XYZ file of N, CA and C in Angstrom:
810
model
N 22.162 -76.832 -60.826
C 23.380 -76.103 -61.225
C 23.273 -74.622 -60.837
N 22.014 -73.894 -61.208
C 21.733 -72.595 -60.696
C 21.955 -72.168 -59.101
N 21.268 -73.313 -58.435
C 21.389 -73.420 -57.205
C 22.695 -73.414 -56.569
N 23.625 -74.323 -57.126
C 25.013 -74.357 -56.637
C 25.700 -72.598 -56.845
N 25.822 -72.414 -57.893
C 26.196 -70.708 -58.510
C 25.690 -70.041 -57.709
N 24.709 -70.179 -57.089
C 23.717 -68.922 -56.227
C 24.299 -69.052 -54.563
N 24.677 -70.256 -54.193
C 25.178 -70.849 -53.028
C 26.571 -70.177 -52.872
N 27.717 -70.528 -54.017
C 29.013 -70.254 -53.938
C 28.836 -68.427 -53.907
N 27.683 -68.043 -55.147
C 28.044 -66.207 -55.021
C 27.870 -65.853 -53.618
N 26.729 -66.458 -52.976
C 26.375 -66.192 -51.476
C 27.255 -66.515 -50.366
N 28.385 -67.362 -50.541
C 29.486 -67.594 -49.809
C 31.047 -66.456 -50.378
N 30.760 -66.292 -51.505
C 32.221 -65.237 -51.515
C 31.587 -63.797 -51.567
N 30.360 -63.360 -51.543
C 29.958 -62.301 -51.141
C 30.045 -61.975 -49.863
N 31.005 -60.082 -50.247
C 31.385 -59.417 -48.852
C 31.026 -58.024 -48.899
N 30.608 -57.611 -47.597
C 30.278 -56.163 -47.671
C 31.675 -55.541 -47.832
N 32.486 -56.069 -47.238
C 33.807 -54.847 -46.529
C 34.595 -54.751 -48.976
N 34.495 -53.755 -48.793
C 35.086 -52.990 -50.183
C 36.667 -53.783 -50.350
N 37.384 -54.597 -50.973
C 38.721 -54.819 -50.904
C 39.462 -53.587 -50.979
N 39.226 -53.001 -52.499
C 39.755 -51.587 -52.529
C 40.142 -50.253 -51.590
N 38.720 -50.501 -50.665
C 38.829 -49.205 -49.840
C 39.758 -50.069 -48.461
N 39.780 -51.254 -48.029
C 40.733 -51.773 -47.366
C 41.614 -51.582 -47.800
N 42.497 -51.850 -49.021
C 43.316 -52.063 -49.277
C 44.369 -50.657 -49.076
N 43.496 -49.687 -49.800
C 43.956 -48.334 -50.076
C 44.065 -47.617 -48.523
N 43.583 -48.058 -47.576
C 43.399 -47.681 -46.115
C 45.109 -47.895 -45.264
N 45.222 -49.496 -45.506
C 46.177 -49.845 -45.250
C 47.466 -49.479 -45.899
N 47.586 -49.467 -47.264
C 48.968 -48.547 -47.827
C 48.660 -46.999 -47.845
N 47.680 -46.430 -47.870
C 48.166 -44.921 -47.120
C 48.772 -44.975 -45.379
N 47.567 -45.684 -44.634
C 48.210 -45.868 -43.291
C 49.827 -46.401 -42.944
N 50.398 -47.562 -43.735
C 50.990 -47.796 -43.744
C 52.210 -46.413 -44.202
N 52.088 -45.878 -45.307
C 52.898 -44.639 -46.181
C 53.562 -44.030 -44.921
N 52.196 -43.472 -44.069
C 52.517 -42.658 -42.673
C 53.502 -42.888 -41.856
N 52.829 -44.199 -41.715
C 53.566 -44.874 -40.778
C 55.299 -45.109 -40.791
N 55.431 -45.560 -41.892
C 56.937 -45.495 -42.314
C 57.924 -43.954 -42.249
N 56.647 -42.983 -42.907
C 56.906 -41.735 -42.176
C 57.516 -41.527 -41.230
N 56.507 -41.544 -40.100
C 56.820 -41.601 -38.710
C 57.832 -42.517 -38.126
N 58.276 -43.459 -38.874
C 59.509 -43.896 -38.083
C 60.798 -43.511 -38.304
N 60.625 -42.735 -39.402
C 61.750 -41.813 -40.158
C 61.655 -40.772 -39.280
N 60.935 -40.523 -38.961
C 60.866 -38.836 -38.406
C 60.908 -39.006 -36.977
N 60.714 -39.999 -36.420
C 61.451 -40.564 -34.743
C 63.063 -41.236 -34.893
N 63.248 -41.631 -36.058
C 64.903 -42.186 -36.238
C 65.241 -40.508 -36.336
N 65.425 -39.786 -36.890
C 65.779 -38.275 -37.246
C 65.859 -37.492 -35.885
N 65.162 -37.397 -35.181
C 64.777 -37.329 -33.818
C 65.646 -37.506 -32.926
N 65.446 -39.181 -32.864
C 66.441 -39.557 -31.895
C 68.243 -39.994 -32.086
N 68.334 -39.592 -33.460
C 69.419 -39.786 -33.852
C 70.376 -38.070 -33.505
N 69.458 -36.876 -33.603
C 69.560 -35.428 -33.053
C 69.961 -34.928 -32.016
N 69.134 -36.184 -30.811
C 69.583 -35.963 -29.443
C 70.759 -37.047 -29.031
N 70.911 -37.822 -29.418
C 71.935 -38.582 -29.286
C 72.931 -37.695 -29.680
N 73.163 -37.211 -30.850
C 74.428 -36.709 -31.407
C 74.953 -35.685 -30.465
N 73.891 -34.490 -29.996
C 73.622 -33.740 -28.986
C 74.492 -33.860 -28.083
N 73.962 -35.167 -27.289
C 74.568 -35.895 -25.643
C 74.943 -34.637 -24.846
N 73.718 -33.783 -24.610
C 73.660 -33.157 -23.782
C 72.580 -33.554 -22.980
N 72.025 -32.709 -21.591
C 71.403 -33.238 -20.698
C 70.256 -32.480 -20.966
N 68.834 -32.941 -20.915
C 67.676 -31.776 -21.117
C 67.246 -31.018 -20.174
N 67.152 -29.855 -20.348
C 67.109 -28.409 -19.743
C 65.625 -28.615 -19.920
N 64.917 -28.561 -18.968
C 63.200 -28.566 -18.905
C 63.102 -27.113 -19.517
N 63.731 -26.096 -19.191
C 63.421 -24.342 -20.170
C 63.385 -24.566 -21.334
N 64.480 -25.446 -21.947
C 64.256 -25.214 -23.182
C 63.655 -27.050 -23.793
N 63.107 -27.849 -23.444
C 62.289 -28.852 -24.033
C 61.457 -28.466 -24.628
N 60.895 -27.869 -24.490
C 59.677 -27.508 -25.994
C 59.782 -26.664 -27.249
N 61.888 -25.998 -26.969
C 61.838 -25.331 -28.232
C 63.118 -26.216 -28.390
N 63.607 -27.348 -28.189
C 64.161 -28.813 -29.176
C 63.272 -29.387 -30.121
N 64.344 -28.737 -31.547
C 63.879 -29.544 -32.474
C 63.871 -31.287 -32.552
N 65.019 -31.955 -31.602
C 65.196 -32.984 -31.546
C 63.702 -33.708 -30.908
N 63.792 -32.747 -30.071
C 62.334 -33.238 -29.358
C 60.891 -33.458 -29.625
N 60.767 -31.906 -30.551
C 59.619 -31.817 -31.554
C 59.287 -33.046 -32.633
N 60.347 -32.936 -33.147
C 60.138 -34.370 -33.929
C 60.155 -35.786 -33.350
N 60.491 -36.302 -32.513
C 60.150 -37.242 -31.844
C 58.864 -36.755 -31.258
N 58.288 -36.825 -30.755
C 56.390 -36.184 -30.305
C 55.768 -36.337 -31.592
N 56.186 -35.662 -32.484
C 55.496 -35.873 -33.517
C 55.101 -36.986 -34.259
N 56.687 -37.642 -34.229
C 56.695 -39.344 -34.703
C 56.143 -40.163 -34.044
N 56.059 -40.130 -32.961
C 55.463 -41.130 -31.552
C 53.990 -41.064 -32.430
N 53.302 -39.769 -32.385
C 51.908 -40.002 -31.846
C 51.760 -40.501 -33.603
N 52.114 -39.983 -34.659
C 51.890 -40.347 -35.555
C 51.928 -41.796 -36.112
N 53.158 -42.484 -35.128
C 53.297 -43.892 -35.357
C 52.169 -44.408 -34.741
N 51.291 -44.099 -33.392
C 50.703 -44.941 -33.103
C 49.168 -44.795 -34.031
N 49.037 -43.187 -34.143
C 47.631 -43.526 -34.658
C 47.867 -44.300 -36.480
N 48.770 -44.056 -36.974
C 48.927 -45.162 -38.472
C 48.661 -46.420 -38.329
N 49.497 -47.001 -36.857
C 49.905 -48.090 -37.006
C 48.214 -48.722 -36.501
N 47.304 -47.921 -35.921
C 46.190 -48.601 -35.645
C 45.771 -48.697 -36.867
N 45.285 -47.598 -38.103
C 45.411 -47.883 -38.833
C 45.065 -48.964 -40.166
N 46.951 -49.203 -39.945
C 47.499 -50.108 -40.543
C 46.795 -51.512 -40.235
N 47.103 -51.807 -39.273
C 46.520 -53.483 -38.438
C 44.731 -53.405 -38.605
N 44.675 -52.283 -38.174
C 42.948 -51.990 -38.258
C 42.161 -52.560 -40.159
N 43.080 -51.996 -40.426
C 42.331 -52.188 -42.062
C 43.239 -53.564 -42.001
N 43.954 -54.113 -42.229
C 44.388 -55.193 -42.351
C 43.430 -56.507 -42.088
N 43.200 -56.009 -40.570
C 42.404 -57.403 -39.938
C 41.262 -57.237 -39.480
N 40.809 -56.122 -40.138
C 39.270 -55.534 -39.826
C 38.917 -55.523 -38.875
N 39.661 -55.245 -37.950
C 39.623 -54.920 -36.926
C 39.070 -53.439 -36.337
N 37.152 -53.379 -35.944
C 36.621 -52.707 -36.132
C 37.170 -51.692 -34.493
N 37.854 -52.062 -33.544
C 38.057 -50.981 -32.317
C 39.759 -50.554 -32.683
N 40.619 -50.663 -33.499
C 41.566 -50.353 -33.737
C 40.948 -49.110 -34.842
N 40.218 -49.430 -35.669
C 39.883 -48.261 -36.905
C 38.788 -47.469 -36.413
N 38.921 -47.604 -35.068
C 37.316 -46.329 -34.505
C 39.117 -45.966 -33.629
N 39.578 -46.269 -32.989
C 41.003 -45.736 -32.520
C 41.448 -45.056 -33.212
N 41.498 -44.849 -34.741
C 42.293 -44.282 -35.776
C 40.956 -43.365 -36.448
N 39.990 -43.465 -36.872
C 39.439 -42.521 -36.950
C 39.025 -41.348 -35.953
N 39.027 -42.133 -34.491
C 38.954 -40.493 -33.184
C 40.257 -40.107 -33.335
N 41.520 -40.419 -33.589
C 42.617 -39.890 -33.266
C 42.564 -38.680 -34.701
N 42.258 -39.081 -35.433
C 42.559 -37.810 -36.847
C 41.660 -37.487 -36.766
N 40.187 -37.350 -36.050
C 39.244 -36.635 -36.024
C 39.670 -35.646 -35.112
N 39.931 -36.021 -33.915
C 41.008 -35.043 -33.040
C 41.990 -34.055 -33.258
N 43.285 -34.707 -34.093
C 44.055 -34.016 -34.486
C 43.226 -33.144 -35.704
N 42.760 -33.345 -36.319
C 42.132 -32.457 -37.567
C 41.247 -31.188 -36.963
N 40.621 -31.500 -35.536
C 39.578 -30.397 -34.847
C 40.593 -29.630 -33.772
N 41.823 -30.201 -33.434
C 42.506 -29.780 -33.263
C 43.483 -28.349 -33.799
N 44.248 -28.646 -35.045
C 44.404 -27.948 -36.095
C 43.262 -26.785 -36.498
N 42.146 -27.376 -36.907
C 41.248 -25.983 -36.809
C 40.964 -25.253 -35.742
N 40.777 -25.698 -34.848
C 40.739 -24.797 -33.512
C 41.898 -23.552 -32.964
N 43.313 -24.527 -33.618
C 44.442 -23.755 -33.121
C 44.264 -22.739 -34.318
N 43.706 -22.781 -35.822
C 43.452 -21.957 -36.987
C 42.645 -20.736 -36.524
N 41.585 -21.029 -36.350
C 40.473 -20.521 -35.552
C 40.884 -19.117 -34.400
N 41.680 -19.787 -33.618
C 41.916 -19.086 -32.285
C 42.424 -18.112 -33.062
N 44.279 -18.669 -33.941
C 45.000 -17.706 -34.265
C 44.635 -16.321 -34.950
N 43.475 -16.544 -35.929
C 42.378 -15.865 -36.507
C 42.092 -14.860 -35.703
N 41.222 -15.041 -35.011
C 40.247 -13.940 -33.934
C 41.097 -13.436 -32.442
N 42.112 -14.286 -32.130
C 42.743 -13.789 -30.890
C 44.068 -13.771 -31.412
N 44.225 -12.837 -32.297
C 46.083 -12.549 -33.114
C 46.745 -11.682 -32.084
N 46.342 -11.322 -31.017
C 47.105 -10.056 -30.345
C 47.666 -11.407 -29.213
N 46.715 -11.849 -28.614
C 47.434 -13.633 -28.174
C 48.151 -14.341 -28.601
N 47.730 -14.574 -30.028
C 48.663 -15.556 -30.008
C 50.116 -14.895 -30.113
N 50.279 -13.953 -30.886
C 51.728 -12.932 -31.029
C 51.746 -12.937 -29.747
N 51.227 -13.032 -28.850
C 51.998 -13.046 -27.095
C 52.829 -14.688 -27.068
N 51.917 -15.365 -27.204
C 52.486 -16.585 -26.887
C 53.379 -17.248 -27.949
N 53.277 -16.374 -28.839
C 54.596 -16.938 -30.376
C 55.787 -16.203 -29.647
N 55.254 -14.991 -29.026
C 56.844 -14.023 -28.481
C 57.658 -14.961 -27.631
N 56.402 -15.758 -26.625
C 57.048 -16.210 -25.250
C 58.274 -17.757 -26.015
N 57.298 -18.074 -26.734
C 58.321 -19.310 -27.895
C 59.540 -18.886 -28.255
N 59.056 -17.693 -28.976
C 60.293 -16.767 -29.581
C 61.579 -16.253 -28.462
N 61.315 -16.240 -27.539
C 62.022 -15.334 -26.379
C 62.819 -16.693 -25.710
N 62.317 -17.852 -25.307
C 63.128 -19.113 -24.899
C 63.914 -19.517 -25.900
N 63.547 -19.687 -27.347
C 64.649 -20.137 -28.421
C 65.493 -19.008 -28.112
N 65.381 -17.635 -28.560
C 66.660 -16.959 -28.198
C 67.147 -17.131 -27.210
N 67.025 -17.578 -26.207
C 67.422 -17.501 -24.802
C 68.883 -18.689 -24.768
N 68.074 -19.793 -25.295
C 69.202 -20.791 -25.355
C 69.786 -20.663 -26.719
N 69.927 -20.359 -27.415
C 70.304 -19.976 -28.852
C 71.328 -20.775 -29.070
N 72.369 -20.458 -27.955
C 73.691 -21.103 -27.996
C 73.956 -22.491 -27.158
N 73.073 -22.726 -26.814
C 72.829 -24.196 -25.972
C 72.026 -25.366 -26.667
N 71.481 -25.127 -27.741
C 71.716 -25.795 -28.513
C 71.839 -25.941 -30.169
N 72.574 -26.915 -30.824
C 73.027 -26.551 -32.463
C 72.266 -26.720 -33.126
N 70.765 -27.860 -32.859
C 69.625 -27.774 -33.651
C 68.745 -26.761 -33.701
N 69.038 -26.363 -32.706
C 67.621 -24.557 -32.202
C 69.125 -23.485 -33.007
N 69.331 -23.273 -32.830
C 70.945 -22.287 -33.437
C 70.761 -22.456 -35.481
N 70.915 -23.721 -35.610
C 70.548 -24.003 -36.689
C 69.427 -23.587 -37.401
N 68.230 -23.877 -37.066
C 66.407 -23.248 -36.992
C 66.633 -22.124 -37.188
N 67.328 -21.590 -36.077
C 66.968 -20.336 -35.694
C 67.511 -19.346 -37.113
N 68.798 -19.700 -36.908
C 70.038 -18.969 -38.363
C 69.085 -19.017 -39.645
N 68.697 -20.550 -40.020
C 67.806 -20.625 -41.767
C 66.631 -19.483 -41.725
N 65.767 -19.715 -40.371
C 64.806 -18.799 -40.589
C 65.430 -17.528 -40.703
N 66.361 -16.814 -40.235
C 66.192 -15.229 -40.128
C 66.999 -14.655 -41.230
N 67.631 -16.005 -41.994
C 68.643 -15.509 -43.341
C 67.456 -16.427 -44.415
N 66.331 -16.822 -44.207
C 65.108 -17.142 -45.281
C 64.180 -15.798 -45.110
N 63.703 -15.652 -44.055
C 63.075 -14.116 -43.904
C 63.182 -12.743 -44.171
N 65.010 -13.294 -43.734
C 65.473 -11.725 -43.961
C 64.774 -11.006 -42.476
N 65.359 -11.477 -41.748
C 64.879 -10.700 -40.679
C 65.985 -10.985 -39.166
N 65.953 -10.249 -37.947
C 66.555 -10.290 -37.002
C 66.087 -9.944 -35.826
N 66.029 -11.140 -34.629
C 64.936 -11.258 -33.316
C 63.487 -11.208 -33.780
N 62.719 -11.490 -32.867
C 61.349 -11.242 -32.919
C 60.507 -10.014 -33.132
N 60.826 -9.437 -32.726
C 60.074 -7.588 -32.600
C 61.289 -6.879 -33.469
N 62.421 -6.779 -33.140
C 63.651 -6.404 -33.745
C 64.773 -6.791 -33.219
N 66.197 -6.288 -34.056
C 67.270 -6.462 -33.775
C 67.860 -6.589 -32.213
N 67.303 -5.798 -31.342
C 67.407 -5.911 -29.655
C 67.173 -6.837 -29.301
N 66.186 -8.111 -29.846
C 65.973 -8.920 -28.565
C 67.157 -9.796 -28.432
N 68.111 -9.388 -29.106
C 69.229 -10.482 -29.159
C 70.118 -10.505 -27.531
N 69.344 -9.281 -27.221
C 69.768 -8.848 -25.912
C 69.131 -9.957 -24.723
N 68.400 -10.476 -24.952
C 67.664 -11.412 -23.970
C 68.402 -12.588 -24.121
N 69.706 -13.152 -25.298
C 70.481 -14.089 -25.056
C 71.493 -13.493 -24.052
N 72.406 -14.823 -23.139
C 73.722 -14.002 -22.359
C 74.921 -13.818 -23.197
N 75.154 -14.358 -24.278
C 75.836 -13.838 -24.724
C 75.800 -12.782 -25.505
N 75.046 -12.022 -25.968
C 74.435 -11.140 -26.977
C 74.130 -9.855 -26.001
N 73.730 -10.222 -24.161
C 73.300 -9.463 -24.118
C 73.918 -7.433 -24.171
N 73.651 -6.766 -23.818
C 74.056 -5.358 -24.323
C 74.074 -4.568 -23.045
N 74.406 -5.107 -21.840
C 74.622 -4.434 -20.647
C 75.760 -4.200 -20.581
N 76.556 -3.374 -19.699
C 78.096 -3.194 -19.562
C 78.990 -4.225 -18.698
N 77.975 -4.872 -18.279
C 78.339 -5.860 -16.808
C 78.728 -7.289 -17.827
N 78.041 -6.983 -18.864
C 77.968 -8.339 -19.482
C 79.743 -8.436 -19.963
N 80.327 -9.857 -19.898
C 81.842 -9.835 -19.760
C 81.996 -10.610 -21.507
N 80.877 -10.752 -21.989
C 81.070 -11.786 -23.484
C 81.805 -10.672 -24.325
N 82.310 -11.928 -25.311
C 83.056 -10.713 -26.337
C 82.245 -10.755 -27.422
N 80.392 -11.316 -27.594
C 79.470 -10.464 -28.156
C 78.744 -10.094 -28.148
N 79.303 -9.309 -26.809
C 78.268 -8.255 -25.953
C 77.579 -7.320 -27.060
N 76.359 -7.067 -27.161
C 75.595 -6.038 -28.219
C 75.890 -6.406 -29.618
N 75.989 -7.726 -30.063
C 76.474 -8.152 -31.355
C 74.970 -9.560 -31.520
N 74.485 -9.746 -32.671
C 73.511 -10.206 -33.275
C 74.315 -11.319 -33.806
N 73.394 -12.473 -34.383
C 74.059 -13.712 -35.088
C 74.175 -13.228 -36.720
N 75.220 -13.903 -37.304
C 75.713 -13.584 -38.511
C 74.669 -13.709 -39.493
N 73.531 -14.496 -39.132
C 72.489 -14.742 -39.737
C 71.206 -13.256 -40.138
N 71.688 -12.649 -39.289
C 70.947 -11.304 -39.386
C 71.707 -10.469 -40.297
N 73.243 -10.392 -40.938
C 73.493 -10.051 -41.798
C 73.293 -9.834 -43.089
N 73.040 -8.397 -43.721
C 72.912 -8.740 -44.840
C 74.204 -9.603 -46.042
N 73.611 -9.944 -47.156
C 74.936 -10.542 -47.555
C 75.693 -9.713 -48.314
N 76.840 -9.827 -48.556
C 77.854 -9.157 -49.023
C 78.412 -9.378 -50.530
N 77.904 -8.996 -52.175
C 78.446 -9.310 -53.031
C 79.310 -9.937 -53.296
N 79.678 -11.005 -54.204
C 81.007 -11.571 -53.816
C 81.625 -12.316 -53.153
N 81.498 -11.712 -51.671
C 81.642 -12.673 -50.675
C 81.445 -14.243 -50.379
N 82.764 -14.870 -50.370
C 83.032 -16.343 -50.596
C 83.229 -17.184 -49.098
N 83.704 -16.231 -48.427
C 83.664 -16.713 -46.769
C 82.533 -16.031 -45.955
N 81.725 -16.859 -44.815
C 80.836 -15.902 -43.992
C 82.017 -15.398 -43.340
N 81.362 -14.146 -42.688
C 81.672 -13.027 -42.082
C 80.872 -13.405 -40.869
N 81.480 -14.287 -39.962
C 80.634 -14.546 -38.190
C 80.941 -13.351 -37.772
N 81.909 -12.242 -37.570
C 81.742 -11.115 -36.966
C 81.258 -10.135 -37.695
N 79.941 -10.338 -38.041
C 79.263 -8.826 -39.005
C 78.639 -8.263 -38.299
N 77.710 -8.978 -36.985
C 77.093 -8.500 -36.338
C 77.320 -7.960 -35.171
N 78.758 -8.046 -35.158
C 79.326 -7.233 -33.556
C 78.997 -6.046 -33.388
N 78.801 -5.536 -32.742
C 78.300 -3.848 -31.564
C 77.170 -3.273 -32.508
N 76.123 -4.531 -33.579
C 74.859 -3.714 -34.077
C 74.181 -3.268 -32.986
N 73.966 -3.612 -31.881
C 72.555 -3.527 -30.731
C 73.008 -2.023 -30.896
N 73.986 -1.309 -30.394
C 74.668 -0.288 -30.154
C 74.179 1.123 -30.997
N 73.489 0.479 -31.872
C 73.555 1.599 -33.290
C 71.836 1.862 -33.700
N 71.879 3.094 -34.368
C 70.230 3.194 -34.538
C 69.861 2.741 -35.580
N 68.368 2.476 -35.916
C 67.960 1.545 -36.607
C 68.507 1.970 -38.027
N 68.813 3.081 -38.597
C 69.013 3.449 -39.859
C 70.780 3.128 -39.681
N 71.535 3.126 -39.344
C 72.395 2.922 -39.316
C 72.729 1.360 -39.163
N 71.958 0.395 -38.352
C 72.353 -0.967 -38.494
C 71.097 -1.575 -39.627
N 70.495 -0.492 -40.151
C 69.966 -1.113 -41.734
C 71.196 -1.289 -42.849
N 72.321 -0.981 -42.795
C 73.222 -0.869 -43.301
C 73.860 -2.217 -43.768
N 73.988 -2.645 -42.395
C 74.683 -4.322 -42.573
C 73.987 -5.231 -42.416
N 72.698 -5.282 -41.420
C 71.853 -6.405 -40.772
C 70.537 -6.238 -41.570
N 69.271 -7.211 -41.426
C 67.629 -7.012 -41.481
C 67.418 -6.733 -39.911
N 67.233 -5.255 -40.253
C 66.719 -4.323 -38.825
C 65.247 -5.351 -38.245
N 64.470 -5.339 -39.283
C 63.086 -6.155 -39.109
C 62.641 -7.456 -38.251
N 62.180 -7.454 -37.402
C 62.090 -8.348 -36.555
C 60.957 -9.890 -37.249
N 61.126 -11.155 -36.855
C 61.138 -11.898 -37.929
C 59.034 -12.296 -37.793
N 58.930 -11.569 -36.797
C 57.002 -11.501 -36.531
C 56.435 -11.237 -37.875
N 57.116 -10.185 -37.549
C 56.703 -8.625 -39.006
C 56.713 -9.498 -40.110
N 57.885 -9.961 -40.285
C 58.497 -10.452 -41.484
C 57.518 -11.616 -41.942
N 57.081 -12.268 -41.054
C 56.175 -13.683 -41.322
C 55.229 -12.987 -41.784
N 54.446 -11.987 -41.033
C 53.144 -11.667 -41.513
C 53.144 -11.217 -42.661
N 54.340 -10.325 -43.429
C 54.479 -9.768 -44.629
C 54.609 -11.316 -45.787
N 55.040 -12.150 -45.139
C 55.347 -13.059 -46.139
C 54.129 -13.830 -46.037
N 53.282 -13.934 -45.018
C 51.820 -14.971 -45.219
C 50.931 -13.678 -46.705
N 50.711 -13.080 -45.883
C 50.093 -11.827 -46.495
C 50.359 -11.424 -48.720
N 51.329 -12.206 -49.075
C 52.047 -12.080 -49.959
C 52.056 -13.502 -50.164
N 51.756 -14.710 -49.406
C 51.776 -16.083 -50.592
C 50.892 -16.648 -49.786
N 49.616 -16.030 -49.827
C 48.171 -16.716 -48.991
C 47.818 -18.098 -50.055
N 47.855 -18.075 -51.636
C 47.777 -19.068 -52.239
C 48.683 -20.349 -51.634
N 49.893 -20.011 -51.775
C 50.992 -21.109 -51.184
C 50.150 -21.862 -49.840
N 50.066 -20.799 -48.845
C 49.524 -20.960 -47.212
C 48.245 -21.893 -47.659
N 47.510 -21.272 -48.728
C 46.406 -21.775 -48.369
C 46.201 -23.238 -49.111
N 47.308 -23.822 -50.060
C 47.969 -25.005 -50.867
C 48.300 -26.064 -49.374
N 48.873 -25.397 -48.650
C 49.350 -26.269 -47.369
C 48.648 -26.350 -46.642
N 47.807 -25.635 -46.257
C 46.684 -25.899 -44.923
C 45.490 -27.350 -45.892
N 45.143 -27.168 -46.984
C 44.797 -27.971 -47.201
C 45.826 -29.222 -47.366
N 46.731 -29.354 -48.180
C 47.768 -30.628 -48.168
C 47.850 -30.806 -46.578
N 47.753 -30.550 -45.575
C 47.625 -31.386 -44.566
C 46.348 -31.420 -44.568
N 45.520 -30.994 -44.307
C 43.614 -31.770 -43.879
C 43.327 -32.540 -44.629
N 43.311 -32.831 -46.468
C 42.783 -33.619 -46.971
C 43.477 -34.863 -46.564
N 44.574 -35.171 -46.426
C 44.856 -36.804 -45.557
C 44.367 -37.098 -44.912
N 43.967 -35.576 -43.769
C 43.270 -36.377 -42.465
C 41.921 -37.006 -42.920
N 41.016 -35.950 -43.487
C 39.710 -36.139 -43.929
C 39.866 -37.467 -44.473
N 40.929 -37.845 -45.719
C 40.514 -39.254 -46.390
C 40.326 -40.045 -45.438
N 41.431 -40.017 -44.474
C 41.858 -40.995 -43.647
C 40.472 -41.480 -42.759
N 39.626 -40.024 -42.352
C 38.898 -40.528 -41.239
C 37.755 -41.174 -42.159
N 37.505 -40.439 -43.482
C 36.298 -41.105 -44.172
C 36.511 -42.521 -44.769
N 37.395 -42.797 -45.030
C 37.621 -44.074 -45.978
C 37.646 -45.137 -44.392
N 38.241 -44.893 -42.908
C 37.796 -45.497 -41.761
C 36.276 -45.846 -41.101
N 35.748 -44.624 -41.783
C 34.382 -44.970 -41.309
C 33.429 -45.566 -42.172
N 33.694 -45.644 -43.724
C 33.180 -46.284 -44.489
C 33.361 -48.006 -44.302
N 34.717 -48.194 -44.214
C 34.957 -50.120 -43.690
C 34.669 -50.287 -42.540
N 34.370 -49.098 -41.410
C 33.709 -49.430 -40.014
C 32.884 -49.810 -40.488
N 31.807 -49.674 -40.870
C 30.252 -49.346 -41.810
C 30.315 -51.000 -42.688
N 31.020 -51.175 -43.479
C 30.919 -52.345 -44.034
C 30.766 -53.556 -43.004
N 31.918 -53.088 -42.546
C 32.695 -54.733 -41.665
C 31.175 -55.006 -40.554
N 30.195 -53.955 -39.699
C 29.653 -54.243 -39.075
C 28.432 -54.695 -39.859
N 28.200 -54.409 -41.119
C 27.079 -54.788 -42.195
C 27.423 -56.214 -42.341
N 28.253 -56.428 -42.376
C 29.265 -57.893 -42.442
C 28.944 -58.960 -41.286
N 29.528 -58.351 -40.186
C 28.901 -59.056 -39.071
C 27.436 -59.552 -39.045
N 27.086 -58.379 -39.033
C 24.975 -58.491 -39.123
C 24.849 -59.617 -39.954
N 25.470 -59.358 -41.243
C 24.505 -60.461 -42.316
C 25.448 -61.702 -41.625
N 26.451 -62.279 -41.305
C 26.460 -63.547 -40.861
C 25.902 -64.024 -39.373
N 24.772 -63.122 -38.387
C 24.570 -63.172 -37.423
C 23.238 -63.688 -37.582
């Protein structure tokens, strides 16, 4: 009788953890569903759009951004997902290099921004300088663009002028727009009271000196403005830099722990 009991424990004994499978697969899975939300959102953006893509401005489409994002996120979940499912030990070494990646990734781009800040403010400008550029070419970048600088409180990148680097905005005499040297309404300050926007608040600011278009607009360019606002909620910043890494981290450790089982697994039936 002992013998039989000792036989059956030795047949339903398993290395691989149910729990840590289990919990692998509905976080992976969580993502995953994520990510197909955030590629439906995406591609539901550019559709609505049905405009043609301008290679200048593809990398500052929000429509676009989020689809890239959803793609890669769907695939590394969905390895994942199937990976913990069917223990499937080259799908969950697929999914642990991919968030080991993206996670050394993320610190690296942390890292750089850190020690080479006079760079990266070059290459945030050059970002900054194509969204204004198309501003008006498209309603999702127009959109972005408006929340941030009426959440900031701020107007262009460096200041109120760069509005001059859009064609319609720009502030030459040649220029034939009728808001030539005029800023988006979004750079306005707001007006007590006021129950309707005011789209023409920002007409002929470029025109005027900075103490004088402090009057109606945020003179402050929206660089400045970020750094004043990291600088002032480093707790918050530093709440979010972790809320994204600790997923990754679970993700890659709780992968390499059922890698670890499942091949302990193999061994003992080999």
């Amino acid at each position: 009788m002992e013998r039989e009991l000792s036989l059956n424990r030795a047949e339903t004994f398993s290395f691989v953890n149910p729990w840590i499978r289990y919990f692998l697969f509905f976080f992976s899975f969580l993502f995953w569903v994520f990510s197909l939300l955030i590629v439906a959102i995406g591609v539901y953006a550019k559709v609505q759009k049905a405009t043609e893509t301008v290679r200048d401005r593809f990398l500052v489409d929000p429509a676009v951004i989020l689809i890239v994002v959803g793609v890669v996120m769907f695939f590394i979940t969905f390895c994942g997902c199937i990976g913990a499912l069917r223990e499937n030990i080259r799908l969950l070494k697929t999914f642990s290099f991919s968030l080991t990646l993206v996670f050394l990734i993320h610190l690296a781009v942390a890292i750089l921004g850190f020690f080479y800040s006079d760079q990266t403010r070059s290459a945030l400008e050059k970002f900054a300088r194509k969204a204004i550029v198309h501003y008006r070419d498209d309603l999702d970048l127009q959109n972005l663009m408006d929340y941030i600088q009426k959440e900031f409180k701020c107007c262009g990148w460096n200041s109120y002028t760069d509005w001059s680097w859009n064609l319609y905005f720009n502030c030459t005499r040649e220029n034939p727009s009728s808001e030539r040297c005029a800023v988006p309404y979004s750079c306005c300050t707001p007006v007590p009271g006021e129950t309707v926007i005011n789209t023409m608040c920002g007409f002929g600011v470029q025109t005027q000196k900075y103490l004088d278009a402090n009057k109606s607009i945020y003179p402050v360019g929206c660089a400045d403005r970020a750094v004043m606002w990291i600088e002032t909620h480093l707790l918050l910043v530093g709440a979010l830099t972790l809320g994204l890494a600790l997923p990754q981290i679970a993700g890659i450790v709780l992968s390499q722990i059922l890698i670890s089982q499942i091949q302990e697994e193999i061994t003992s039936l080999s």
